[in-house]
């Protein structure tokens, strides 16, 4: 038995986790073993001089070169003495050398800040290794493939399965969640209620001659990044403008996006033809249910709606008690306009989503103390608006200061942090970014994204949002089923309640097709807003009222709504729960995990490069290897017995009885 070895292949400790190192050999020598460390260094750049100062210095030096060039030409035209002309030329050449030196420093600063060359080489090395070893490949490859669709190969399936198993353990089991599995095909009425049919869009432009489609914000983003990285002669003010455009990109309307595309002269990247104005494109795949085709439907763009429409039954299953959480893992579909970035932007992908239902008047969490002392990179909106970087903040401090809206939202941010770091995501390249005010939906109380830094930049991999009571209210309105919770009182209570009664006849006559939007906006008013409206109506008779679902003000007259407070006895409180929603893009997390786990090293002989994925044991596709150290039938039989024992224990492994 001493000659038989069964061991964890190349295991080594890292922090508090054990990593499985999957070493992959290839003969390409164009990528040095120092590539991955160089790439990682570029995530924390140290600039020799600020970019803006160098750009200003370069502009000043360019002006000096032009002036000196004019002087040389003037001396030649006036037939000045040769010695005078030679001295002027020498001064011009000296200025050109100084200009070249500044250009070199600026290029180094830009490369340090962005690391685009090393990022691209690193990304290519990782992608080549993943595809060569069948972690994932393009779907339908023998037919040329389809953009945005990928197949997971054997090791990729194993990694994905392990990630999902750990997700279930970390969230569903440890938090005692109710797991559901709902259909991918969803009736149109459900997605109309949720707002997806009307608003689940991206802005698209077309090549005016070929009809090729592009995502408008991607073209503008690429233009700005390209100018900032490659054009050394743009002024500091112009560079500042381009950076501001990048920061505000998600908030641009179709008109603003189109104006910028025209201002910068952006054309079709393939043909250089002019582009159309941006227009919305719905990202859902449409279908029909049944042979008659009379029931329109869509492939779901998210898994959450299946949980919301089942709230009533889940609430009953949970003993009519709050809080509780429901979870679902499943496929989602988005018909991306121009998918790119590999697994980061695809048309079919796996989501793992949690809907935690909670009393809107009590968003504390009994287990918050378990994560309260965690400290990690957070990027509140105040830091973003002031141009600062993310900084380490302790979670209980963030909740206490109101940076994070409430304790339950903070609890899930902490749990997401633990999940990602235990998977193997580098803590230094993980941050939680708060949505800016203009990014959030009108109904949301607070939203944070867990962003992971990769060769593509900061990638949103998990969204953690307090969605208020919007979803359940929307489905209650559309379906007629009351998706509400109850709190019974020991004794009846006399309470004053706000009563908002829209006069639907008058509103219908005034607004016709927009009647429903106006009624919903009036009924959703808080008490302070409602009585302010009432006072204005009584004094003026007619006031402007903003309807968010229409995106404009409408004129409300006194006869269109009645607002009052009434006293009544209540035996119970009936309310619509708020929802805290963590939503995980599994493919994105896995890709970032691949990059964070990858490095290269030379072979012992030094004649080839070894690509290594240092996976944590919980996600490693192969946990161990079993093989005899010598070729002998007796030892081969023992190796097979060990293999059977490992299989029974559920430990993935490889057996190699070919000898050493």
XYZ file of C-alpha atoms in Angstrom:
660
model
C 0.000 0.000 0.000
C 2.937 2.345 0.403
C 3.390 2.514 -3.351
C -0.211 3.654 -3.916
C -1.066 7.334 -3.811
C -4.503 8.897 -3.455
C -4.238 12.579 -2.875
C -5.651 16.019 -3.508
C -3.887 17.081 -6.680
C -1.390 19.857 -5.992
C -3.400 21.199 -3.038
C -2.178 24.205 -1.178
C -3.652 26.438 1.483
C -4.658 30.004 0.708
C -6.158 32.015 3.551
C -8.725 29.748 5.181
C -9.611 27.813 2.006
C -8.045 24.882 0.224
C -7.493 25.240 -3.484
C -7.429 22.601 -6.166
C -4.832 23.519 -8.763
C -5.742 22.356 -12.234
C -2.526 22.559 -14.279
C -2.908 22.693 -18.064
C 0.043 22.400 -20.431
C 0.481 23.904 -23.852
C 3.371 24.702 -26.154
C 2.576 28.356 -26.918
C 5.465 30.504 -25.718
C 4.152 33.918 -26.682
C 2.753 34.516 -23.199
C 5.306 34.785 -20.426
C 4.746 33.312 -16.995
C 4.772 36.824 -15.553
C 1.659 37.840 -17.481
C -0.929 37.140 -14.799
C 1.014 38.872 -12.005
C 1.536 41.880 -14.304
C -2.189 41.958 -15.043
C -3.041 41.893 -11.358
C -0.666 44.760 -10.654
C -2.555 46.867 -13.157
C -5.647 46.711 -10.952
C -3.910 48.977 -8.417
C -2.031 51.448 -10.602
C 0.619 53.838 -9.319
C 0.803 56.816 -11.642
C 4.043 58.784 -12.057
C 2.060 61.934 -12.815
C -1.663 62.693 -13.004
C -3.178 62.196 -16.433
C -4.651 65.711 -16.601
C -1.300 67.363 -15.803
C 0.464 65.351 -18.488
C -2.200 66.154 -21.070
C -1.851 69.867 -20.280
C 1.954 69.650 -20.454
C 1.705 67.846 -23.805
C -0.641 70.508 -25.206
C 1.716 73.272 -24.039
C 4.726 71.499 -25.535
C 2.880 70.959 -28.827
C 2.213 74.701 -28.956
C 5.937 75.389 -28.362
C 6.875 72.954 -31.159
C 4.479 74.680 -33.583
C 5.793 78.146 -32.671
C 9.404 77.014 -33.069
C 8.530 75.388 -36.398
C 7.023 78.682 -37.580
C 10.240 80.437 -36.521
C 12.400 77.972 -38.527
C 10.224 78.468 -41.611
C 10.386 82.255 -41.174
C 14.205 82.201 -40.927
C 14.454 80.064 -44.048
C 12.062 82.338 -45.939
C 14.082 85.437 -44.992
C 17.326 83.655 -45.976
C 18.850 84.179 -42.517
C 22.405 83.074 -41.718
C 22.948 79.302 -41.748
C 24.174 79.348 -38.164
C 20.949 81.058 -37.041
C 18.784 78.556 -38.941
C 20.779 75.598 -37.567
C 20.350 76.911 -33.999
C 16.583 77.257 -34.530
C 16.378 73.715 -35.940
C 18.379 72.379 -32.995
C 15.951 74.099 -30.601
C 13.009 72.598 -32.563
C 14.482 69.095 -32.337
C 15.021 69.540 -28.584
C 11.371 70.546 -28.158
C 10.265 67.510 -30.202
C 12.325 65.241 -27.945
C 10.723 66.823 -24.870
C 7.279 66.335 -26.454
C 8.071 62.674 -27.177
C 9.146 62.204 -23.562
C 5.856 63.632 -22.282
C 3.941 61.416 -24.740
C 5.815 58.401 -23.405
C 4.963 59.338 -19.801
C 1.305 59.891 -20.716
C 1.134 56.564 -22.549
C 2.662 54.827 -19.538
C 0.142 56.518 -17.249
C -2.774 55.488 -19.468
C -1.482 51.916 -19.682
C -1.018 51.833 -15.917
C -4.506 53.170 -15.300
C -6.192 50.895 -17.791
C -3.805 48.020 -18.398
C -5.555 47.489 -21.749
C -2.665 45.689 -23.461
C -1.999 43.336 -20.579
C -5.719 42.908 -19.922
C -6.311 41.843 -23.515
C -3.386 39.387 -23.489
C -4.453 37.980 -20.118
C -8.082 37.630 -21.252
C -6.996 35.862 -24.424
C -4.815 33.452 -22.461
C -7.648 32.585 -20.064
C -10.231 32.232 -22.857
C -7.950 30.072 -25.002
C -7.279 27.742 -22.078
C -10.955 27.519 -21.121
C -12.044 26.748 -24.683
C -9.195 24.329 -25.385
C -9.976 22.365 -22.209
C -13.720 22.445 -22.942
C -14.806 24.517 -19.954
C -17.063 26.258 -22.467
C -17.322 26.589 -26.244
C -19.509 28.417 -28.747
C -22.853 26.702 -29.253
C -23.516 25.121 -32.662
C -19.882 25.663 -33.539
C -19.848 23.356 -36.589
C -22.467 25.666 -38.135
C -20.508 28.801 -37.349
C -21.998 29.404 -33.910
C -24.507 32.006 -32.743
C -23.384 35.128 -30.888
C -24.317 35.091 -27.209
C -24.900 31.331 -26.932
C -22.362 28.996 -25.262
C -22.143 25.348 -24.221
C -20.505 24.257 -20.975
C -18.173 21.280 -21.409
C -17.455 18.594 -18.769
C -15.192 20.673 -16.457
C -17.386 23.749 -16.936
C -20.506 21.774 -15.990
C -18.732 20.496 -12.890
C -17.678 23.999 -11.813
C -21.190 25.359 -12.437
C -22.786 22.470 -10.550
C -20.446 23.039 -7.603
C -21.138 26.787 -7.545
C -24.897 26.176 -7.535
C -24.573 23.500 -4.840
C -22.655 25.939 -2.652
C -25.253 28.659 -3.385
C -28.010 26.313 -2.194
C -26.033 25.441 0.923
C -25.082 29.047 1.717
C -28.510 30.584 1.105
C -31.385 28.115 0.725
C -30.356 25.722 3.513
C -28.658 28.096 5.947
C -31.424 30.708 5.639
C -34.267 28.137 5.564
C -35.601 29.469 2.259
C -38.505 28.061 0.257
C -37.189 26.889 -3.111
C -39.435 26.863 -6.180
C -38.973 25.915 -9.831
C -41.184 27.776 -12.311
C -41.578 27.519 -16.113
C -39.363 29.474 -18.482
C -42.325 30.223 -20.772
C -44.352 33.031 -19.212
C -47.765 34.382 -20.329
C -47.709 37.945 -21.593
C -50.157 39.142 -18.918
C -47.617 38.381 -16.167
C -44.863 40.375 -17.852
C -47.255 43.213 -18.647
C -48.041 43.510 -14.947
C -44.341 43.509 -14.043
C -43.569 46.201 -16.644
C -41.269 44.055 -18.794
C -43.421 44.209 -21.950
C -43.367 47.997 -21.941
C -39.989 48.837 -20.436
C -37.525 45.923 -20.751
C -35.571 47.628 -23.507
C -32.119 48.751 -24.610
C -31.470 51.572 -27.053
C -30.406 50.352 -30.494
C -29.051 51.997 -33.652
C -28.898 50.600 -37.187
C -26.398 50.936 -39.992
C -28.499 53.020 -42.409
C -27.287 51.081 -45.453
C -26.839 47.471 -44.287
C -29.373 47.377 -41.433
C -26.833 45.873 -39.012
C -27.876 46.585 -35.409
C -25.679 47.889 -32.596
C -26.330 48.788 -28.998
C -26.095 52.569 -28.869
C -24.525 52.966 -25.428
C -21.834 50.386 -26.286
C -20.763 52.371 -29.360
C -20.515 55.588 -27.322
C -18.667 53.798 -24.516
C -16.167 52.267 -26.951
C -15.578 55.643 -28.616
C -14.888 57.399 -25.292
C -12.599 54.649 -24.016
C -10.717 54.501 -27.304
C -10.115 58.282 -27.319
C -9.000 58.299 -23.692
C -6.618 55.360 -24.128
C -5.132 56.061 -27.563
C -5.428 59.752 -28.380
C -2.584 61.459 -26.523
C -3.355 64.872 -27.985
C -6.842 65.460 -26.596
C -6.956 68.331 -24.125
C -7.434 67.738 -20.415
C -10.882 69.395 -20.597
C -11.953 67.079 -23.427
C -10.688 64.059 -21.491
C -12.709 65.227 -18.489
C -15.796 65.551 -20.707
C -15.388 62.015 -22.074
C -15.009 60.618 -18.553
C -18.193 62.426 -17.520
C -20.026 60.889 -20.495
C -18.875 57.428 -19.379
C -20.071 58.104 -15.832
C -23.509 59.283 -16.991
C -23.985 56.736 -19.793
C -26.687 54.706 -18.025
C -28.753 57.844 -17.442
C -28.849 59.122 -21.043
C -32.205 59.278 -22.793
C -32.526 58.188 -26.423
C -32.312 61.846 -27.506
C -29.191 62.540 -25.401
C -27.500 59.353 -26.603
C -28.290 60.196 -30.237
C -26.983 63.746 -29.812
C -23.651 62.484 -28.437
C -23.282 59.934 -31.242
C -23.782 62.710 -33.810
C -21.565 65.192 -31.933
C -18.653 62.737 -31.888
C -19.228 61.573 -35.462
C -19.651 57.919 -34.449
C -20.425 55.656 -37.418
C -20.960 51.945 -37.992
C -17.795 50.157 -36.762
C -17.917 47.618 -39.592
C -18.820 49.709 -42.654
C -18.265 53.334 -41.494
C -21.808 54.071 -42.710
C -24.000 56.603 -40.844
C -26.227 55.338 -38.030
C -29.919 55.786 -37.328
C -31.214 57.620 -34.270
C -31.376 55.388 -31.158
C -34.695 53.642 -30.519
C -35.854 51.133 -27.869
C -35.639 47.407 -28.567
C -37.411 44.947 -26.256
C -34.953 42.274 -25.150
C -37.473 39.481 -24.536
C -37.888 36.472 -26.830
C -41.552 36.353 -27.867
C -43.466 33.129 -28.421
C -47.024 31.810 -28.302
C -48.529 29.200 -26.004
C -50.687 26.464 -27.553
C -51.292 25.498 -31.207
C -53.822 28.272 -31.801
C -51.249 30.947 -31.060
C -53.902 32.948 -29.233
C -52.020 33.078 -25.914
C -48.974 35.324 -26.341
C -45.987 34.622 -24.147
C -42.288 35.239 -23.678
C -39.236 33.360 -22.519
C -38.721 34.825 -19.051
C -36.048 37.537 -18.768
C -35.684 36.814 -15.026
C -36.850 34.160 -12.564
C -38.329 36.546 -9.974
C -41.854 36.835 -11.389
C -42.529 33.132 -10.781
C -41.917 33.745 -7.077
C -44.091 36.873 -6.908
C -47.131 35.256 -8.530
C -46.826 32.354 -6.056
C -46.585 34.621 -2.995
C -50.053 33.772 -1.659
C -49.366 30.012 -1.597
C -45.827 30.430 -0.266
C -47.099 32.706 2.526
C -49.676 30.049 3.481
C -47.011 27.299 3.302
C -44.893 29.344 5.718
C -47.707 29.432 8.273
C -48.844 32.933 7.262
C -45.730 34.363 8.900
C -43.246 37.023 7.861
C -40.417 37.392 7.168
C -39.651 34.522 4.806
C -37.599 34.088 1.656
C -38.238 32.158 -1.538
C -35.463 31.186 -3.942
C -35.209 29.929 -7.497
C -32.404 28.786 -9.788
C -33.212 28.657 -13.488
C -32.598 29.751 -17.043
C -33.412 33.269 -18.221
C -33.358 34.686 -21.731
C -32.514 38.111 -23.117
C -32.256 38.822 -26.823
C -29.116 40.952 -26.553
C -28.612 43.392 -29.425
C -24.881 42.788 -29.899
C -23.664 40.250 -27.335
C -19.946 40.223 -26.591
C -17.574 39.668 -23.675
C -18.022 35.869 -23.707
C -19.936 34.513 -20.721
C -20.524 38.035 -19.380
C -23.217 38.970 -21.893
C -25.201 36.091 -23.339
C -28.710 35.405 -24.599
C -29.435 32.416 -22.358
C -28.021 32.252 -18.854
C -28.556 30.902 -15.362
C -29.938 33.131 -12.626
C -30.189 32.376 -8.926
C -32.623 34.786 -7.281
C -33.948 35.322 -3.779
C -37.082 37.252 -2.811
C -37.056 37.986 0.926
C -40.497 39.217 2.013
C -40.498 41.500 5.025
C -42.813 43.856 6.920
C -42.158 47.349 5.451
C -42.411 48.781 8.984
C -39.750 46.443 10.399
C -36.736 45.715 8.200
C -34.473 44.574 11.017
C -32.836 41.143 10.738
C -32.304 38.761 13.675
C -29.005 37.474 12.268
C -27.491 40.837 11.342
C -24.967 40.581 14.187
C -23.368 37.622 12.356
C -22.221 39.883 9.512
C -22.131 43.282 11.270
C -18.359 43.375 11.739
C -17.478 42.484 8.151
C -15.419 45.177 6.458
C -15.033 45.354 2.698
C -14.902 47.782 -0.232
C -18.085 49.815 -0.549
C -18.792 52.516 -3.114
C -21.666 54.692 -1.845
C -23.203 57.185 -4.247
C -21.585 60.119 -2.396
C -18.108 58.791 -3.240
C -19.127 58.227 -6.855
C -20.531 61.736 -7.251
C -17.402 63.330 -5.765
C -15.071 61.329 -8.029
C -13.518 59.346 -5.180
C -12.744 55.621 -5.088
C -14.428 52.830 -3.151
C -13.236 52.462 0.433
C -13.376 49.818 3.147
C -16.411 50.324 5.405
C -17.643 48.123 8.237
C -21.153 46.875 7.523
C -22.737 47.874 10.849
C -21.332 51.389 10.364
C -22.857 51.566 6.864
C -26.289 50.595 8.227
C -26.051 52.858 11.301
C -25.161 55.888 9.166
C -27.937 55.188 6.662
C -25.488 54.475 3.814
C -27.288 51.124 3.512
C -31.033 51.686 3.847
C -31.894 48.970 6.350
C -30.603 46.005 8.327
C -32.080 43.255 6.145
C -30.552 44.756 3.008
C -27.249 45.040 4.893
C -27.506 41.426 6.051
C -27.808 40.149 2.491
C -24.938 42.366 1.320
C -22.813 40.694 3.999
C -23.971 37.207 3.041
C -23.243 37.890 -0.637
C -19.733 39.056 0.312
C -19.106 35.810 2.226
C -20.509 33.705 -0.623
C -18.308 35.293 -3.291
C -15.092 35.320 -1.269
C -15.553 31.708 -0.162
C -15.987 30.773 -3.821
C -12.546 32.216 -4.521
C -13.253 35.786 -5.640
C -10.355 38.072 -4.677
C -11.435 40.390 -1.834
C -9.313 43.198 -3.254
C -11.176 43.024 -6.554
C -14.688 42.909 -5.124
C -16.725 45.987 -4.265
C -20.341 46.863 -3.529
C -21.510 49.871 -5.542
C -24.655 51.753 -4.608
C -26.935 52.801 -7.445
C -27.035 56.519 -8.110
C -30.392 58.213 -7.569
C -30.990 58.404 -11.330
C -30.265 54.679 -11.763
C -32.860 53.425 -9.296
C -36.447 52.616 -10.149
C -38.925 55.059 -8.629
C -40.256 52.366 -6.278
C -36.862 51.151 -4.976
C -35.681 52.122 -1.485
C -32.014 51.233 -2.089
C -29.955 49.171 -4.560
C -26.390 47.836 -4.477
C -24.398 45.824 -7.010
C -21.657 43.384 -6.106
C -19.078 44.218 -8.773
C -16.062 42.042 -9.537
C -13.030 43.398 -11.358
C -11.945 41.368 -14.370
C -10.040 41.985 -17.587
C -13.245 43.650 -18.864
C -13.272 46.112 -15.943
C -15.781 46.164 -13.079
C -18.568 43.679 -13.808
C -21.934 43.637 -12.037
C -22.440 40.025 -10.897
C -25.022 40.319 -8.104
C -27.749 42.909 -7.631
C -29.092 43.431 -4.093
C -32.162 45.667 -4.037
C -34.893 46.775 -1.685
C -37.726 46.763 -4.237
C -40.308 48.017 -1.742
C -43.788 46.556 -2.401
C -43.907 47.299 -6.135
C -44.025 43.771 -7.553
C -46.746 42.357 -5.314
C -48.876 45.477 -5.788
C -48.486 45.279 -9.583
C -49.632 41.648 -9.686
C -52.458 42.359 -7.223
C -53.739 45.112 -9.524
C -53.466 43.014 -12.690
C -54.732 39.677 -11.369
C -57.320 40.824 -8.831
C -55.769 38.503 -6.228
C -54.782 40.254 -2.990
C -51.088 39.433 -2.505
C -50.931 40.737 1.051
C -49.885 39.728 4.566
C -51.761 40.054 7.868
C -50.806 41.085 11.378
C -53.522 40.211 13.938
C -53.929 42.519 16.940
C -54.550 41.190 20.489
C -57.231 43.884 20.884
C -59.105 45.900 18.224
C -57.477 49.247 17.446
C -59.085 52.493 16.433
C -56.960 53.968 13.700
C -57.060 56.846 11.258
C -56.489 55.737 7.711
C -55.739 57.708 4.590
C -58.477 57.339 1.985
C -57.673 58.359 -1.603
C -60.666 57.971 -3.915
C -59.962 58.815 -7.562
C -63.149 59.695 -9.457
C -62.593 57.314 -12.330
C -65.347 58.741 -14.521
C -63.812 62.228 -14.523
C -60.270 60.871 -14.902
C -61.377 58.629 -17.767
C -62.944 61.532 -19.639
C -59.804 63.634 -19.176
C -57.076 61.075 -19.815
C -58.703 58.159 -21.686
C -55.848 55.722 -22.509
C -53.763 57.002 -19.596
C -56.545 56.642 -17.005
C -54.998 53.608 -15.303
C -51.583 55.290 -14.917
C -53.104 58.392 -13.342
C -55.306 56.405 -10.945
C -52.356 54.241 -9.820
C -50.178 57.308 -9.240
C -52.872 58.998 -7.136
C -53.543 55.878 -5.070
C -49.844 55.311 -4.367
C -49.366 58.740 -2.727
C -48.057 58.908 0.826
C -50.044 60.879 3.399
C -47.894 64.017 3.288
C -47.981 64.189 -0.500
C -51.721 63.471 -0.612
C -52.701 66.273 1.771
C -50.362 68.703 0.031
C -52.190 67.899 -3.214
C -55.548 68.327 -1.473
C -54.550 71.769 -0.138
C -53.358 72.888 -3.584
C -56.564 71.678 -5.233
C -58.729 73.497 -2.697
C -56.824 76.749 -3.194
C -56.186 76.589 -6.937
C -58.786 74.156 -8.292
C -56.265 72.586 -10.675
C -52.619 71.525 -10.224
C -49.867 69.718 -12.133
C -49.275 66.162 -10.887
C -46.308 64.018 -11.919
C -47.157 60.479 -13.097
C -43.915 58.465 -13.081
C -45.241 55.687 -15.338
C -46.024 58.320 -17.988
C -42.868 60.305 -17.307
C -44.682 63.643 -17.328
C -46.980 66.026 -15.454
C -50.741 65.863 -15.927
C -53.352 68.387 -14.877
C -55.507 67.206 -11.953
C -58.745 69.056 -11.175
C -60.555 69.230 -7.853
C -63.411 66.994 -9.051
C -61.037 64.139 -10.000
C -59.983 62.927 -6.545
C -61.230 62.915 -2.950
C -58.687 62.765 -0.130
C -59.595 62.309 3.525
C -58.804 60.490 6.746
C -61.286 58.157 8.375
C -61.409 56.527 11.781
C -62.169 52.842 11.998
C -61.598 49.843 14.225
C -59.183 47.251 12.977
C -58.735 43.698 14.206
C -55.746 43.177 12.043
C -53.342 45.071 9.884
C -53.351 44.150 6.216
C -50.303 45.221 4.240
C -48.253 44.471 1.162
C -44.808 43.145 2.120
C -41.624 44.763 0.913
C -39.111 42.649 -0.980
C -35.338 42.472 -0.564
C -33.969 40.843 -3.724
C -30.455 39.450 -4.212
C -30.108 38.349 -7.860
C -27.029 36.352 -8.966
C -25.712 36.099 -12.530
C -24.117 32.652 -12.231
C -22.274 32.745 -15.567
C -20.699 36.095 -14.748
C -19.581 34.915 -11.329
C -18.052 31.770 -12.850
C -16.150 33.717 -15.510
C -14.724 36.123 -12.910
C -13.804 33.108 -10.775
C -11.875 31.663 -13.736
C -9.883 34.881 -14.092
C -9.239 35.240 -10.352
C -8.094 31.613 -10.130
C -5.806 31.665 -13.173
C -2.032 32.073 -13.270
C 0.889 30.718 -15.284
C 4.188 29.118 -14.342
C 7.049 27.423 -16.133
C 7.348 23.642 -16.236
C 10.128 21.927 -14.306
C 12.100 21.488 -17.509
C 11.508 25.126 -18.371
C 10.586 24.287 -21.961
C 6.846 24.883 -21.780
C 4.310 27.086 -20.041
C 1.792 25.690 -17.566
C -1.609 27.328 -17.196
C -3.015 26.833 -13.705
C -6.504 27.319 -12.242
C -6.172 27.443 -8.454
C -9.807 26.654 -7.638
C -11.102 26.448 -4.070
C -11.987 22.862 -3.245
C -15.715 23.650 -3.075
C -15.819 24.520 -6.794
C -12.929 22.452 -8.196
C -14.241 20.129 -10.957
C -11.902 17.339 -9.793
C -11.201 17.005 -6.083
C -8.437 14.418 -6.230
C -6.481 11.955 -8.360
C -5.873 8.255 -7.679
C -3.055 6.357 -9.345
C -0.502 3.651 -8.593
C 3.081 4.781 -8.556
C 4.112 1.624 -10.445
C 2.405 -0.556 -13.041
C 1.218 -3.635 -11.198
C -2.160 -5.382 -11.474
C -2.438 -5.678 -7.681
C -2.009 -1.952 -7.204
C -4.331 -1.167 -10.119
C -7.077 -3.202 -8.409
C -6.495 -1.292 -5.159
C -6.687 1.997 -7.046
C -10.052 0.948 -8.512
C -11.340 0.067 -5.026
C -10.306 3.504 -3.737
C -12.025 5.057 -6.745
C -15.279 3.249 -5.875
C -15.056 4.442 -2.266
C -14.569 8.032 -3.414
C -17.545 7.731 -5.767
C -19.786 6.463 -2.947
C -18.630 9.403 -0.822
C -19.567 11.814 -3.637
C -15.993 13.015 -4.220
C -15.213 13.815 -7.856
C -11.874 12.380 -8.951
C -9.803 10.966 -11.777
C -8.147 7.573 -11.804
C -4.962 6.987 -13.792
C -3.725 3.390 -13.923
C -1.349 3.951 -16.834
C 1.666 4.225 -14.492
C 4.051 7.150 -13.894
